[in-house]
Tab-separated table of C-alpha atoms and ligand atoms in Angstrom:
chain	number	residue	atom	x	y	z
G	29	MET	CA	-25.044	-5.024	-8.403
G	30	VAL	CA	-22.263	-7.289	-7.175
G	31	THR	CA	-18.613	-6.173	-7.112
G	32	GLY	CA	-15.912	-8.793	-7.657
G	33	ALA	CA	-18.420	-11.179	-9.194
G	34	SER	CA	-15.958	-13.088	-11.388
G	35	ARG	CA	-14.840	-15.662	-8.826
G	36	GLY	CA	-15.496	-17.073	-5.367
G	37	LEU	CA	-18.110	-15.507	-3.100
G	38	GLY	CA	-19.121	-12.709	-5.470
G	39	ARG	CA	-19.778	-15.108	-8.285
G	40	ALA	CA	-21.860	-17.390	-6.017
G	41	ILE	CA	-23.874	-14.390	-4.810
G	42	ALA	CA	-24.553	-13.181	-8.368
G	43	GLU	CA	-25.602	-16.714	-9.330
G	44	GLU	CA	-27.942	-16.969	-6.325
G	45	TYR	CA	-29.562	-13.635	-7.232
G	46	LEU	CA	-30.030	-14.681	-10.868
G	47	ARG	CA	-31.644	-17.946	-9.767
G	48	ALA	CA	-33.919	-15.991	-7.415
G	49	GLY	CA	-35.147	-13.920	-10.361
G	50	ALA	CA	-33.020	-10.779	-10.189
G	51	ASP	CA	-31.268	-9.021	-13.062
G	52	VAL	CA	-27.670	-8.392	-12.085
G	53	VAL	CA	-24.793	-6.065	-12.869
G	54	VAL	CA	-21.644	-8.102	-12.424
G	55	ASN	CA	-18.388	-6.245	-11.875
G	56	TYR	CA	-15.005	-7.846	-12.488
G	57	ASN	CA	-11.488	-6.538	-12.663
G	58	ARG	CA	-9.398	-9.092	-14.566
G	59	THR	CA	-11.326	-12.384	-14.821
G	60	PRO	CA	-14.047	-12.517	-17.479
G	61	VAL	CA	-17.612	-13.323	-16.422
G	62	ASP	CA	-18.831	-15.036	-19.603
G	63	GLU	CA	-20.239	-18.059	-17.740
G	64	LEU	CA	-22.419	-15.826	-15.555
G	65	LEU	CA	-23.719	-14.047	-18.647
G	66	SER	CA	-24.592	-17.413	-20.244
G	67	LEU	CA	-26.292	-18.561	-17.053
G	68	ALA	CA	-28.410	-15.408	-17.022
G	69	THR	CA	-29.529	-16.062	-20.592
G	70	GLU	CA	-30.333	-19.692	-19.702
G	71	LEU	CA	-32.460	-18.510	-16.779
G	72	GLY	CA	-34.205	-15.831	-18.828
G	73	ARG	CA	-32.609	-13.057	-16.777
G	74	ARG	CA	-30.329	-10.154	-17.720
G	75	ALA	CA	-26.766	-9.818	-16.529
G	76	VAL	CA	-24.609	-6.856	-17.513
G	77	ALA	CA	-20.837	-7.116	-17.090
G	78	VAL	CA	-18.796	-4.064	-16.119
G	79	GLN	CA	-15.018	-4.164	-16.036
G	80	ALA	CA	-13.869	-1.768	-13.327
G	81	ASP	CA	-11.267	-1.439	-10.598
G	82	VAL	CA	-13.168	-0.750	-7.376
G	83	ALA	CA	-10.065	0.853	-5.898
G	84	SER	CA	-11.037	3.840	-8.037
G	85	ALA	CA	-14.017	5.888	-6.854
G	86	ALA	CA	-14.697	6.954	-10.443
G	87	ASP	CA	-14.877	3.299	-11.489
G	88	CYS	CA	-17.325	2.550	-8.644
G	89	GLU	CA	-19.532	5.401	-9.819
G	90	ARG	CA	-19.390	4.073	-13.364
G	91	ILE	CA	-20.628	0.607	-12.266
G	92	VAL	CA	-23.560	2.144	-10.372
G	93	GLU	CA	-24.438	4.476	-13.241
G	94	THR	CA	-24.355	1.532	-15.668
G	95	ALA	CA	-26.789	-0.345	-13.409
G	96	VAL	CA	-29.161	2.611	-13.305
G	97	LYS	CA	-28.861	3.184	-17.048
G	98	GLU	CA	-29.480	-0.475	-17.923
G	99	PHE	CA	-32.195	-1.266	-15.391
G	100	GLY	CA	-33.624	2.116	-14.441
G	101	LYS	CA	-32.801	1.635	-10.747
G	102	ILE	CA	-30.591	-0.177	-8.261
G	103	ASP	CA	-32.262	-2.280	-5.548
G	104	ILE	CA	-29.349	-4.246	-4.114
G	105	LEU	CA	-25.639	-3.456	-3.798
G	106	VAL	CA	-23.211	-6.127	-2.652
G	107	ASN	CA	-19.754	-4.756	-1.875
G	108	ASN	CA	-17.825	-7.987	-2.203
G	109	ALA	CA	-14.576	-7.294	-4.090
G	110	GLY	CA	-11.579	-7.772	-1.841
G	111	ILE	CA	-7.939	-8.786	-1.725
G	112	THR	CA	-5.289	-9.884	0.768
G	113	ARG	CA	-1.634	-8.860	0.995
G	114	ASP	CA	-0.648	-10.798	4.106
G	115	GLY	CA	2.486	-10.335	6.161
G	116	LEU	CA	3.602	-9.507	9.675
G	117	LEU	CA	3.418	-5.802	10.471
G	118	MET	CA	7.188	-5.509	10.836
G	119	ARG	CA	7.601	-6.565	7.205
G	120	MET	CA	4.530	-4.840	5.759
G	121	ASP	CA	5.324	-1.993	3.387
G	122	GLU	CA	3.163	1.076	2.844
G	123	GLU	CA	2.004	-0.186	-0.532
G	124	ALA	CA	0.613	-3.444	0.938
G	125	TRP	CA	-1.268	-1.387	3.520
G	126	ASP	CA	-2.626	1.171	1.052
G	127	THR	CA	-3.650	-1.337	-1.620
G	128	VAL	CA	-5.679	-3.453	0.792
G	129	ILE	CA	-7.351	-0.501	2.505
G	130	THR	CA	-8.171	1.152	-0.817
G	131	THR	CA	-9.473	-1.969	-2.552
G	132	ASN	CA	-11.386	-3.393	0.415
G	133	LEU	CA	-12.597	-0.316	2.299
G	134	LYS	CA	-12.519	2.773	0.099
G	135	SER	CA	-14.447	0.796	-2.517
G	136	VAL	CA	-17.268	0.233	-0.026
G	137	PHE	CA	-17.431	3.983	0.613
G	138	ALA	CA	-17.393	4.873	-3.090
G	139	CYS	CA	-19.893	2.259	-4.329
G	140	SER	CA	-22.247	2.858	-1.382
G	141	ARG	CA	-22.147	6.632	-1.854
G	142	ALA	CA	-23.009	6.282	-5.539
G	143	ALA	CA	-25.767	3.687	-5.014
G	144	SER	CA	-27.383	5.177	-1.909
G	145	LYS	CA	-28.195	8.370	-3.829
G	146	HIS	CA	-30.545	6.369	-6.067
G	147	MET	CA	-31.825	4.148	-3.248
G	148	MET	CA	-32.706	7.148	-1.063
G	149	ARG	CA	-34.647	8.672	-3.931
G	150	ALA	CA	-36.540	5.387	-4.344
G	151	ARG	CA	-36.911	5.111	-0.550
G	152	SER	CA	-35.904	1.475	-0.870
G	153	GLY	CA	-32.731	-0.563	-1.126
G	154	SER	CA	-30.392	-3.040	0.509
G	155	ILE	CA	-26.632	-2.624	0.803
G	156	ILE	CA	-24.648	-5.686	1.840
G	157	ASN	CA	-20.972	-5.363	2.697
G	158	ILE	CA	-18.730	-8.410	2.823
G	159	SER	CA	-16.583	-8.086	5.943
G	160	SER	CA	-14.799	-11.017	7.621
G	161	VAL	CA	-14.402	-12.664	11.016
G	162	ALA	CA	-10.829	-11.305	10.763
G	163	GLY	CA	-12.392	-7.868	11.272
G	164	ILE	CA	-13.972	-9.089	14.521
G	165	MET	CA	-11.328	-11.428	15.964
G	166	GLY	CA	-8.162	-10.102	14.289
G	167	ASN	CA	-5.659	-12.405	12.615
G	168	ALA	CA	-1.862	-12.410	12.896
G	169	GLY	CA	-0.344	-11.525	9.524
G	170	GLN	CA	-3.440	-9.623	8.429
G	171	THR	CA	-3.290	-6.215	10.135
G	172	ASN	CA	-4.115	-4.466	6.845
G	173	TYR	CA	-6.893	-6.885	5.893
G	174	ALA	CA	-8.426	-7.025	9.404
G	175	ALA	CA	-8.365	-3.218	9.624
G	176	SER	CA	-10.205	-2.981	6.299
G	177	LYS	CA	-12.793	-5.536	7.401
G	178	ALA	CA	-13.293	-3.942	10.847
G	179	GLY	CA	-13.607	-0.614	9.033
G	180	ILE	CA	-16.406	-2.092	6.942
G	181	ILE	CA	-18.303	-2.970	10.123
G	182	GLY	CA	-18.075	0.590	11.469
G	183	PHE	CA	-19.031	1.937	8.070
G	184	THR	CA	-22.017	-0.427	7.836
G	185	LYS	CA	-23.435	0.561	11.223
G	186	SER	CA	-22.935	4.281	10.600
G	187	LEU	CA	-24.531	4.216	7.152
G	188	ALA	CA	-27.370	2.021	8.477
G	189	ARG	CA	-28.136	4.802	10.967
G	190	GLU	CA	-27.956	7.460	8.234
G	191	LEU	CA	-30.298	5.618	5.869
G	192	ALA	CA	-32.702	3.780	8.186
G	193	GLY	CA	-35.303	6.541	7.928
G	194	ARG	CA	-35.018	6.547	4.122
G	195	GLY	CA	-36.074	2.938	3.614
G	196	VAL	CA	-32.549	1.722	2.854
G	197	ARG	CA	-31.074	-1.148	4.869
G	198	VAL	CA	-27.320	-1.601	5.305
G	199	ASN	CA	-25.853	-4.838	6.661
G	200	ALA	CA	-22.597	-6.758	6.685
G	201	ILE	CA	-21.754	-10.429	6.352
G	202	ALA	CA	-18.691	-11.733	8.196
G	203	PRO	CA	-17.636	-14.996	6.558
G	204	GLY	CA	-15.287	-17.385	8.332
G	205	PHE	CA	-12.994	-19.599	6.258
G	206	ILE	CA	-14.611	-20.155	2.865
G	207	THR	CA	-13.182	-22.265	0.047
G	208	SER	CA	-12.082	-19.914	-2.771
G	209	ASP	CA	-8.956	-18.751	-4.620
G	210	MET	CA	-8.279	-16.448	-1.657
G	211	THR	CA	-7.991	-19.335	0.813
G	212	ASN	CA	-6.693	-21.985	-1.613
G	213	VAL	CA	-3.277	-20.279	-1.584
G	214	LEU	CA	-2.834	-21.031	2.123
G	215	GLY	CA	-0.622	-23.989	2.979
G	216	GLU	CA	-1.934	-27.367	4.172
G	217	LYS	CA	-0.639	-26.774	7.722
G	218	VAL	CA	-2.549	-23.484	8.062
G	219	ARG	CA	-5.713	-25.044	6.638
G	220	GLU	CA	-5.502	-27.987	9.087
G	221	ALA	CA	-5.037	-25.585	12.028
G	222	VAL	CA	-8.052	-23.489	10.967
G	223	LEU	CA	-10.201	-26.587	10.513
G	224	GLN	CA	-9.543	-27.530	14.141
G	225	GLU	CA	-11.139	-24.206	15.162
G	226	ILE	CA	-14.395	-24.763	13.261
G	227	PRO	CA	-17.067	-26.487	15.399
G	228	MET	CA	-18.973	-27.586	12.291
G	229	GLY	CA	-15.865	-29.446	11.132
G	230	ARG	CA	-15.748	-28.140	7.565
G	231	PHE	CA	-14.753	-25.067	5.601
G	232	GLY	CA	-17.571	-22.930	4.248
G	233	GLU	CA	-18.578	-22.949	0.604
G	234	PRO	CA	-19.292	-19.771	-1.425
G	235	SER	CA	-22.928	-20.924	-1.576
G	236	ASP	CA	-23.107	-20.632	2.240
G	237	ILE	CA	-22.397	-16.908	1.893
G	238	ALA	CA	-24.733	-16.562	-1.091
G	239	GLY	CA	-27.588	-17.846	1.098
G	240	ALA	CA	-26.919	-15.138	3.681
G	241	ALA	CA	-26.696	-12.498	0.930
G	242	LEU	CA	-30.020	-13.634	-0.500
G	243	TYR	CA	-31.662	-13.394	2.920
G	244	LEU	CA	-30.341	-9.875	3.620
G	245	ALA	CA	-31.447	-8.673	0.180
G	246	SER	CA	-34.927	-10.173	0.494
G	247	PRO	CA	-38.126	-8.981	2.182
G	248	LEU	CA	-37.477	-11.678	4.829
G	249	ALA	CA	-34.922	-9.217	6.235
G	250	ASN	CA	-37.225	-6.187	6.033
G	251	TYR	CA	-36.610	-5.218	9.677
G	252	VAL	CA	-32.880	-6.003	9.684
G	253	THR	CA	-30.378	-3.156	9.426
G	254	GLY	CA	-26.952	-2.373	10.892
G	255	THR	CA	-26.289	-6.012	11.658
G	256	VAL	CA	-23.243	-8.195	11.074
G	257	LEU	CA	-24.310	-11.674	10.067
G	258	VAL	CA	-21.505	-14.074	10.977
G	259	VAL	CA	-21.385	-17.118	8.686
G	260	ASP	CA	-18.462	-19.199	9.934
G	261	GLY	CA	-19.591	-22.657	11.079
G	262	GLY	CA	-19.259	-21.449	14.673
G	263	MET	CA	-15.559	-20.542	14.387
G	264	SER	CA	-15.703	-17.147	16.094
G	265	MET	CA	-18.268	-17.752	18.833
K	262	NAP	P1	-11.369	-14.333	-4.496
K	262	NAP	O1	-11.756	-15.718	-4.843
K	262	NAP	O2	-9.933	-13.960	-4.463
K	262	NAP	O3	-12.173	-13.332	-5.494
K	262	NAP	C1	-11.973	-11.958	-5.372
K	262	NAP	C2	-12.912	-11.246	-6.293
K	262	NAP	O4	-12.734	-9.838	-6.103
K	262	NAP	C3	-12.650	-11.534	-7.756
K	262	NAP	O5	-13.867	-11.600	-8.440
K	262	NAP	C4	-11.823	-10.332	-8.197
K	262	NAP	O6	-11.995	-9.990	-9.560
K	262	NAP	C5	-12.438	-9.248	-7.353
K	262	NAP	N1	-11.534	-8.106	-7.207
K	262	NAP	C6	-10.338	-8.058	-6.584
K	262	NAP	N2	-9.805	-6.833	-6.695
K	262	NAP	C7	-10.681	-6.094	-7.411
K	262	NAP	C8	-10.685	-4.754	-7.869
K	262	NAP	N3	-9.683	-3.915	-7.594
K	262	NAP	N4	-11.766	-4.335	-8.580
K	262	NAP	C9	-12.788	-5.163	-8.875
K	262	NAP	N5	-12.833	-6.449	-8.458
K	262	NAP	C10	-11.779	-6.900	-7.752
K	262	NAP	O7	-11.926	-13.925	-3.059
K	262	NAP	P2	-13.214	-14.466	-2.265
K	262	NAP	O8	-12.746	-15.484	-1.298
K	262	NAP	O9	-14.314	-14.776	-3.178
K	262	NAP	O10	-13.547	-13.156	-1.411
K	262	NAP	C11	-14.622	-12.295	-1.715
K	262	NAP	C12	-14.844	-11.356	-0.541
K	262	NAP	O11	-15.116	-12.126	0.619
K	262	NAP	C13	-13.634	-10.493	-0.209
K	262	NAP	O12	-14.046	-9.218	0.206
K	262	NAP	C14	-13.000	-11.241	0.959
K	262	NAP	O13	-12.238	-10.378	1.763
K	262	NAP	C15	-14.247	-11.744	1.659
K	262	NAP	N6	-13.990	-12.874	2.545
K	262	NAP	C16	-13.554	-14.073	2.050
K	262	NAP	C17	-13.319	-15.114	2.929
K	262	NAP	C18	-12.831	-16.478	2.474
K	262	NAP	O14	-12.552	-17.327	3.331
K	262	NAP	N7	-12.735	-16.741	1.187
K	262	NAP	C19	-13.536	-14.936	4.295
K	262	NAP	C20	-13.977	-13.710	4.749
K	262	NAP	C21	-14.217	-12.685	3.873
K	262	NAP	P3	-10.918	-10.418	-10.696
K	262	NAP	O15	-10.850	-11.904	-10.693
K	262	NAP	O16	-11.534	-9.902	-11.954
K	262	NAP	O17	-9.636	-9.781	-10.331
């Protein structure tokens, strides 16, 4: 199950999983996921689309229950859906704070709570939470976003400790600057300045994150839990 699978990183992750042979529940909020559904058919896999707003705990539960109903179980949960509402703290209103924290962080709580129930019963599962280097380094103009992403890291490590003995692994990925609708809105000057900070000399692609998500979901990561995998071309080291 991948939340926010209609665009950007979530879509690339869902695609990577389909190509690796998984059946996938793809959540979206506003953007249809028809192309992913067609790709699944082409690959001989099943993809089930669920429209839901992850800011609502009831909606998160509904996505998980759909996955279990359609496939009989849930092996992998990727908490990817996320938004930004940037602005300096002095000008940030309560709504911009609440919306970002609810969409980015409460969703991780609600989807993980719903999915881990089934994973614990199966004594197997992998939860992957998409954080950000902003949650590690901080970023001016993103107090709400960075707080949500740092919160995800604390959540990941705590839940990893809770579930380690139950066969369920919980990890986070902290992407750097990845080309997507989220970063395309930033001005040329900002993009140039960020590029200067990336030792590898390029922005990341959604497929770079999909590779990390495939690894963490796979048996190759069988002994990996509670970790934050930074995928940023060296930006935050
Ligand atoms: P994006 O291109 O803006 O895509 C965001 C995705 O999240 C869309 O599929 C969107 O669905 C979905 N979404 C947003 N609000 C939702 C809601 N309330 N309920 C359900 N789905 C919702 O962003 P992205 O760059 O792919 O980012 C994906 C994740 O990676 C986010 O958590 C982001 O914070 C994180 N991240 C991104 C970067 C980067 O450089 N791009 C860096 C670090 C971390 P709809 O289209 O249907 O609204």
